[in-house]
CSV table of C-alpha atoms in Angstrom, one decimal:
chain,number,residue,atom,x,y,z
A,284,MET,CA,-19.7,7.6,-12.4
A,285,ALA,CA,-19.4,8.1,-8.6
A,286,SER,CA,-15.8,8.4,-7.5
A,287,ASN,CA,-16.4,6.8,-4.1
A,288,GLU,CA,-18.2,3.7,-5.4
A,289,GLU,CA,-16.9,0.6,-7.1
A,290,THR,CA,-17.0,0.7,-10.9
A,291,GLU,CA,-18.2,-2.2,-13.1
A,292,SER,CA,-14.6,-3.6,-13.0
A,293,GLY,CA,-14.6,-3.5,-9.3
A,294,VAL,CA,-12.1,-0.7,-8.9
A,295,LEU,CA,-12.6,2.2,-6.6
A,296,GLN,CA,-11.8,5.7,-7.9
A,297,PHE,CA,-10.7,9.0,-6.4
A,298,GLN,CA,-10.4,12.1,-8.5
A,299,GLY,CA,-9.3,14.5,-5.7
A,300,LYS,CA,-12.2,17.0,-6.0
A,301,ASP,CA,-12.8,18.0,-2.4
A,302,ALA,CA,-12.9,17.0,1.3
A,303,GLN,CA,-16.3,15.2,0.9
A,304,GLU,CA,-15.1,13.0,-1.9
A,305,CYS,CA,-11.9,12.3,0.1
A,306,GLU,CA,-13.8,11.1,3.2
A,307,GLU,CA,-16.2,9.0,1.2
A,308,PHE,CA,-13.3,7.4,-0.7
A,309,ILE,CA,-11.4,6.6,2.5
A,310,SER,CA,-14.6,5.1,4.0
A,311,ALA,CA,-15.0,2.9,0.9
A,312,VAL,CA,-11.4,1.8,1.0
A,313,LYS,CA,-11.7,0.7,4.6
A,314,LYS,CA,-14.8,-1.3,3.8
A,315,HIS,CA,-13.2,-2.8,0.7
A,316,ALA,CA,-10.1,-3.9,2.8
A,317,TYR,CA,-12.4,-5.3,5.6
A,318,ASP,CA,-14.4,-7.3,3.0
A,319,HIS,CA,-11.1,-8.9,1.8
A,320,GLY,CA,-9.7,-9.5,5.2
A,321,LYS,CA,-6.9,-7.0,4.7
A,322,GLN,CA,-8.0,-4.3,7.1
A,323,ARG,CA,-4.7,-4.6,9.0
A,324,ASP,CA,-2.4,-4.9,6.0
A,325,ASP,CA,-1.0,-1.3,5.7
A,326,GLU,CA,1.0,-1.9,2.5
A,327,TRP,CA,-1.8,-3.9,0.8
A,328,ILE,CA,-4.3,-1.0,1.3
A,329,ALA,CA,-1.7,1.5,0.1
A,330,ASP,CA,-1.1,-0.5,-3.1
A,331,LEU,CA,-4.8,-0.8,-3.6
A,332,VAL,CA,-5.3,3.0,-3.3
A,333,ALA,CA,-2.5,3.6,-5.8
A,334,THR,CA,-4.6,1.9,-8.5
A,335,CYS,CA,-7.7,4.0,-7.7
A,336,LEU,CA,-6.4,7.5,-8.2
A,337,THR,CA,-7.2,9.6,-11.3
A,338,HIS,CA,-7.0,13.2,-12.4
A,339,ASN,CA,-5.8,15.6,-9.8
A,340,ALA,CA,-5.5,12.9,-7.1
A,341,LEU,CA,-3.1,10.9,-9.3
A,342,ARG,CA,-0.9,14.0,-10.0
A,343,TRP,CA,-0.8,14.8,-6.3
A,344,TRP,CA,0.0,11.2,-5.3
A,345,SER,CA,2.9,11.1,-7.8
A,346,GLY,CA,4.5,14.0,-5.9
A,347,LEU,CA,4.5,12.2,-2.6
A,348,ASP,CA,7.6,10.6,-1.1
A,349,LYS,CA,8.0,6.8,-1.5
A,350,GLY,CA,7.4,6.2,2.2
A,351,THR,CA,4.0,8.0,2.2
A,352,ARG,CA,2.9,6.3,-1.1
A,353,GLY,CA,3.7,2.9,0.4
A,354,SER,CA,1.9,3.2,3.8
A,355,TRP,CA,-1.9,3.5,4.0
A,356,GLU,CA,-1.6,5.1,7.5
A,357,ARG,CA,0.7,7.9,6.3
A,358,LEU,CA,-1.2,8.2,3.0
A,359,ARG,CA,-4.5,8.6,4.8
A,360,GLU,CA,-3.1,11.4,7.0
A,361,ALA,CA,-1.7,13.1,3.9
A,362,MET,CA,-5.1,12.9,2.2
A,363,PHE,CA,-6.9,14.4,5.2
A,364,SER,CA,-4.3,17.2,5.3
A,365,ARG,CA,-4.6,17.9,1.5
A,366,TYR,CA,-8.4,17.8,1.2
A,367,GLN,CA,-9.6,19.9,4.1
A,368,PRO,CA,-13.3,20.9,4.4
A,369,ARG,CA,-14.2,24.4,3.3
A,370,PHE,CA,-16.8,26.7,4.8
A,371,TYR,CA,-18.3,29.4,2.6
A,372,GLY,CA,-21.1,30.6,5.0
A,373,LYS,CA,-23.9,29.9,2.6
A,374,ASN,CA,-26.6,28.8,5.0
A,375,GLY,CA,-27.4,26.9,8.2
A,376,GLU,CA,-27.3,23.5,6.6
A,377,GLU,CA,-23.7,24.1,5.5
A,378,ALA,CA,-22.8,25.4,8.9
A,379,GLU,CA,-24.1,22.3,10.6
A,380,GLU,CA,-22.3,20.0,8.2
A,381,PHE,CA,-19.1,21.9,8.7
A,382,VAL,CA,-19.2,21.7,12.5
A,383,TYR,CA,-20.1,18.0,12.2
A,384,THR,CA,-17.2,17.3,9.8
A,385,VAL,CA,-14.7,19.1,12.1
A,386,ARG,CA,-15.9,17.1,15.1
A,387,GLN,CA,-15.6,13.9,13.0
A,388,ARG,CA,-12.0,14.8,11.9
A,389,ALA,CA,-11.0,15.5,15.5
A,390,ARG,CA,-12.5,12.2,16.7
A,391,ASP,CA,-10.9,10.1,14.0
A,392,ALA,CA,-7.5,11.7,14.9
A,393,GLY,CA,-8.1,11.2,18.6
A,394,LYS,CA,-7.9,15.0,19.1
A,395,GLN,CA,-11.4,15.7,20.5
A,396,LYS,CA,-10.0,17.5,23.5
A,397,ASP,CA,-7.1,19.2,21.7
A,398,ASN,CA,-8.4,22.7,21.2
A,399,ASP,CA,-5.2,23.9,19.5
A,400,TRP,CA,-5.2,21.1,17.0
A,401,ILE,CA,-8.9,21.7,16.1
A,402,ILE,CA,-8.4,25.5,15.8
A,403,THR,CA,-5.4,25.0,13.5
A,404,LEU,CA,-7.5,22.7,11.3
A,405,VAL,CA,-10.4,25.1,11.2
A,406,SER,CA,-8.5,28.3,10.6
A,407,ASP,CA,-7.7,27.3,7.0
A,408,CYS,CA,-11.2,26.2,6.1
A,409,PHE,CA,-13.0,29.6,5.9
A,410,VAL,CA,-13.3,31.0,2.4
A,411,GLY,CA,-15.1,34.0,0.8
A,412,ASP,CA,-17.5,35.9,3.0
A,413,ALA,CA,-17.0,33.3,5.8
A,414,LEU,CA,-13.2,34.1,5.9
A,415,ARG,CA,-13.9,37.8,6.4
A,416,TRP,CA,-16.4,37.1,9.1
A,417,HIS,CA,-13.9,34.8,10.8
A,418,VAL,CA,-11.2,37.4,10.7
A,419,SER,CA,-13.5,40.0,12.3
A,420,LEU,CA,-14.3,37.8,15.3
A,421,ASP,CA,-12.8,38.5,18.7
A,422,ARG,CA,-9.5,36.7,19.3
A,423,SER,CA,-11.0,34.8,22.3
A,424,ILE,CA,-13.6,33.3,20.0
A,425,ARG,CA,-11.3,32.4,17.1
A,426,GLY,CA,-9.0,30.6,19.5
A,427,ASP,CA,-11.6,28.5,21.4
A,428,TRP,CA,-13.4,25.8,19.4
A,429,GLU,CA,-16.2,25.6,21.9
A,430,LEU,CA,-17.0,29.2,21.4
A,431,LEU,CA,-16.3,29.2,17.7
A,432,GLN,CA,-18.7,26.4,16.8
A,433,TRP,CA,-21.4,28.3,18.8
A,434,ALA,CA,-20.5,31.5,16.8
A,435,ILE,CA,-20.7,29.6,13.4
A,436,LEU,CA,-24.1,28.1,14.2
A,437,ALA,CA,-25.5,31.4,15.6
A,438,GLN,CA,-24.2,33.4,12.6
A,439,TYR,CA,-25.6,30.9,10.1
A,440,PRO,CA,-28.8,29.6,11.6
A,441,ARG,CA,-31.0,27.0,10.0
A,442,GLU,CA,-34.4,28.3,9.0
A,443,GLY,CA,-36.9,27.4,11.6
A,444,GLY,CA,-34.2,25.9,13.8
A,445,PHE,CA,-33.2,26.5,17.4
A,446,ASP,CA,-31.8,30.1,17.9
A,447,LEU,CA,-28.4,29.6,19.4
A,448,SER,CA,-27.7,33.3,19.5
A,449,LEU,CA,-30.0,33.5,22.6
A,450,LYS,CA,-27.8,31.0,24.5
A,451,MET,CA,-24.3,31.5,23.1
A,452,PRO,CA,-21.7,31.8,25.8
A,453,THR,CA,-20.1,35.2,26.2
A,454,PRO,CA,-16.3,35.2,26.2
A,455,ALA,CA,-14.7,36.7,29.3
A,456,PRO,CA,-13.7,39.3,29.6
A,457,ALA,CA,-16.2,41.0,27.4
A,458,THR,CA,-14.6,43.0,24.6
A,459,SER,CA,-15.5,45.9,22.4
A,460,ALA,CA,-16.1,45.6,18.7
A,461,PRO,CA,-13.1,44.1,16.7
A,462,PRO,CA,-10.7,46.7,15.4
A,463,LYS,CA,-10.7,47.7,11.8
A,464,LEU,CA,-8.3,46.0,9.4
A,465,ARG,CA,-5.2,48.0,8.5
A,466,ARG,CA,-3.3,48.1,5.3
A,467,ALA,CA,0.4,47.7,4.6
A,468,ARG,CA,3.0,46.8,2.1
A,469,VAL,CA,5.3,43.8,2.6
A,470,HIS,CA,8.8,45.2,2.9
A,471,VAL,CA,11.6,42.6,2.1
A,472,ARG,CA,14.6,43.9,4.0
A,473,LYS,CA,17.9,42.4,2.6
A,474,SER,CA,20.1,45.2,4.0
A,475,SER,CA,19.7,48.5,5.9
A,476,THR,CA,19.5,50.3,2.6
A,477,SER,CA,17.2,48.0,0.7
A,478,GLN,CA,13.9,49.2,-0.6
A,479,VAL,CA,12.3,46.1,-2.0
A,480,PHE,CA,8.6,45.1,-1.7
A,481,LEU,CA,6.5,42.0,-2.5
A,482,SER,CA,4.7,42.9,-5.7
A,483,LYS,CA,1.2,42.2,-7.0
A,484,ILE,CA,2.8,40.5,-10.1
A,485,PRO,CA,2.7,36.7,-10.1
A,486,GLY,CA,5.7,34.9,-11.5
A,487,GLN,CA,7.1,31.4,-11.9
A,488,TYR,CA,8.4,31.3,-8.4
A,489,GLY,CA,5.6,33.2,-6.5
A,490,LEU,CA,4.9,36.9,-6.4
A,491,LYS,CA,7.8,38.9,-7.8
A,492,LEU,CA,9.8,41.5,-5.8
A,493,THR,CA,9.9,45.1,-6.8
A,494,SER,CA,11.5,48.4,-5.9
A,495,SER,CA,8.5,50.3,-7.2
A,496,VAL,CA,6.0,51.5,-4.6
A,497,ALA,CA,3.4,51.6,-7.3
A,498,GLU,CA,3.9,47.9,-8.0
A,499,ALA,CA,4.0,46.9,-4.4
A,500,LEU,CA,1.2,44.6,-3.1
A,501,VAL,CA,-1.1,46.1,-0.4
A,502,VAL,CA,-2.5,43.7,2.2
A,503,GLU,CA,-5.0,43.9,5.0
A,504,TYR,CA,-4.3,42.6,8.5
A,505,ASP,CA,-5.7,42.7,12.0
A,506,PRO,CA,-3.3,44.4,14.4
A,507,SER,CA,-4.9,42.9,17.5
A,508,ILE,CA,-3.9,39.3,16.6
A,509,ASN,CA,-0.7,37.9,18.0
A,510,ASP,CA,-1.2,34.4,16.6
A,511,PRO,CA,-0.8,33.4,13.0
A,512,GLN,CA,-3.4,35.1,10.8
A,513,THR,CA,-4.5,35.4,7.2
A,514,LEU,CA,-3.5,38.4,5.1
A,515,LEU,CA,-6.2,39.7,2.7
A,516,ILE,CA,-5.6,41.2,-0.7
A,517,PRO,CA,-8.2,44.0,-1.2
A,518,ASP,CA,-9.4,45.8,-4.3
A,519,SER,CA,-8.7,43.1,-6.8
A,520,GLN,CA,-5.0,44.0,-7.0
A,521,ILE,CA,-4.4,40.5,-8.4
A,522,PRO,CA,-7.4,39.5,-10.5
A,523,ASN,CA,-9.4,36.5,-9.1
A,524,PHE,CA,-7.3,36.3,-5.9
A,525,ASP,CA,-8.1,37.8,-2.5
A,526,THR,CA,-5.7,36.1,0.0
A,527,LEU,CA,-1.9,36.1,0.4
A,528,GLY,CA,-0.5,32.7,1.3
A,529,ALA,CA,2.3,30.3,0.4
A,530,ARG,CA,2.5,27.0,-1.4
A,531,TRP,CA,5.0,24.1,-0.8
A,532,LYS,CA,7.0,22.9,-3.7
A,533,SER,CA,5.8,19.3,-3.0
A,534,ASP,CA,3.8,17.3,-0.5
A,535,ASP,CA,7.0,16.7,1.5
A,536,THR,CA,6.7,19.7,3.8
A,537,THR,CA,8.7,18.5,6.8
A,538,SER,CA,12.3,17.8,5.6
A,539,GLY,CA,15.1,20.3,5.7
A,540,GLU,CA,15.0,20.4,1.9
A,541,SER,CA,11.4,21.4,1.7
A,542,TYR,CA,10.5,25.0,0.7
A,543,ALA,CA,7.5,27.1,-0.2
A,544,PHE,CA,6.9,30.2,-2.3
A,545,THR,CA,4.5,33.1,-1.9
A,546,SER,CA,1.2,32.6,-3.6
A,547,ALA,CA,-2.0,34.5,-4.1
A,548,ILE,CA,-5.1,32.4,-3.3
A,549,ASN,CA,-8.7,32.6,-4.2
A,550,SER,CA,-10.5,32.0,-0.9
A,551,LYS,CA,-13.7,30.8,-2.6
A,552,THR,CA,-12.3,28.3,-5.0
A,553,GLY,CA,-9.0,27.4,-3.4
A,554,SER,CA,-7.1,28.1,-6.6
A,555,ALA,CA,-3.6,29.5,-6.4
A,556,SER,CA,-1.6,31.8,-8.6
A,557,LEU,CA,1.4,29.5,-8.2
A,558,VAL,CA,0.8,26.2,-10.0
A,559,SER,CA,3.6,25.5,-12.5
A,560,GLU,CA,6.4,25.0,-10.0
A,561,CYS,CA,4.6,23.9,-6.9
A,562,THR,CA,2.2,21.1,-6.3
A,563,GLY,CA,2.2,20.8,-2.5
A,564,PRO,CA,-0.3,22.1,0.1
A,565,GLN,CA,-1.3,25.7,0.3
A,566,MET,CA,-0.9,27.7,3.5
A,567,LYS,CA,-3.1,30.8,4.4
A,568,ASN,CA,-3.2,31.3,8.1
A,569,ILE,CA,0.5,31.6,8.5
A,570,TRP,CA,1.5,35.3,9.0
A,571,VAL,CA,2.7,36.3,12.5
A,572,ILE,CA,3.0,40.1,13.1
A,573,SER,CA,4.9,41.6,15.9
A,574,SER,CA,3.0,43.9,18.2
A,575,THR,CA,5.8,46.5,18.4
A,576,ALA,CA,6.8,48.7,15.4
A,577,THR,CA,10.4,49.3,14.3
A,578,ALA,CA,11.7,52.1,12.1
A,579,VAL,CA,10.8,50.0,9.0
A,580,GLY,CA,7.4,48.6,10.2
A,581,TYR,CA,6.1,45.5,12.0
A,582,HIS,CA,8.2,42.4,11.8
A,583,LEU,CA,6.4,39.7,9.8
A,584,GLN,CA,7.2,36.0,10.0
A,585,VAL,CA,5.8,32.8,8.5
A,586,ALA,CA,4.7,30.0,10.8
A,587,ASP,CA,3.9,26.4,9.7
A,588,GLY,CA,2.1,25.1,12.8
A,589,THR,CA,4.6,25.6,15.7
A,590,VAL,CA,7.6,26.0,13.4
A,591,THR,CA,8.8,29.5,12.3
A,592,LEU,CA,10.1,29.3,8.7
A,593,ILE,CA,13.2,31.1,7.5
A,594,THR,CA,12.7,33.6,4.6
A,595,ARG,CA,15.3,33.5,1.9
A,596,THR,CA,16.0,35.3,-1.4
A,597,ASN,CA,18.4,35.2,-4.3
A,598,ASN,CA,21.1,37.8,-5.0
A,599,ASN,CA,19.1,39.9,-7.4
A,600,PRO,CA,16.6,39.7,-5.6
A,601,ASP,CA,13.7,38.5,-7.7
A,602,TRP,CA,11.5,36.5,-5.3
A,603,ILE,CA,11.4,35.0,-1.8
A,604,TRP,CA,10.9,31.5,-0.4
A,605,PHE,CA,10.5,29.9,3.0
A,606,LYS,CA,12.5,27.0,4.5
A,607,ARG,CA,12.9,25.2,7.8
A,608,ILE,CA,16.7,25.5,7.7
A,609,PRO,CA,18.9,28.4,6.3
A,610,ALA,CA,20.1,26.7,3.1
A,611,ASP,CA,20.3,28.1,-0.4
A,612,GLY,CA,20.1,31.8,-0.9
A,613,ILE,CA,20.3,34.7,1.5
A,614,THR,CA,18.2,35.2,4.7
A,615,VAL,CA,16.0,38.3,4.7
A,616,ASP,CA,13.5,39.9,7.1
A,617,LEU,CA,9.9,40.8,6.3
A,618,PHE,CA,8.1,43.8,7.6
A,619,LEU,CA,4.7,45.2,7.2
A,620,ASP,CA,5.0,48.9,6.2
A,621,PRO,CA,1.7,50.5,7.2
A,622,ILE,CA,0.1,52.9,4.8
């Protein structure tokens, strides 16, 4: 039974499978509201949607705050944020559909001319081979949607289609080949004498901490990037996961009480190692690395959009979490310890 169409009982359904289902469902809801003369009734539409959710979508909706559940405008924004399009780099048709979807999202949000907004949206959409290709691009291309969409369509051409690589703009100034990715351990510095690392062992509250170098997680990063970037997990250190990110405890990510734990992520499927304690959105493109090394490595911070999150830990310490305000636990610093 199609989730974005009305069933025999006249009820719309949304299971929460992916971005395409989300967009089709929202379109169907808008049509349904218009047909009933309720297109301007925010609460009526929100109540309607609440009766249409099943499976993963119902569990996600149940974790939202009351204000979001009761407003269609806020709920629609939360759905778009939750169910973002993914780009795997399979072929030209997928590339065209991805660029079209991003443009459509920007238009619907009134952000067609907001390059930073579009780049922030797009940066979390690359998975698998496309993610590694995106990381390898020159910074000037990754940060400019006009150039990035050209690069996507040129890298993944449609068979028999127009060859964009012949006309793709060249970013100025011209740059050499992107630098090789470097490897490092994530050092959690609680005091001047602490020797604690983020481990490759998933736990109930994210990746555990360890004092053993052998158990420490090794990540790959691009030293040329000053903006938030994705940290890769090479060599199958955590089976079935290839990206280091974080996941919010719930869908309420903006209050002072909100917090997120570290999580390993499968860039192809979107699955996360942290599922039992956290049901909120995942974050991948969040790691900000200082350009200057200290005695213990390169300072590492976590950014959610324009907000730098505070890293906290417990007394033992056993794990770390990220918050907007310094409440609960002890503040620690993160460093990339190159190897």
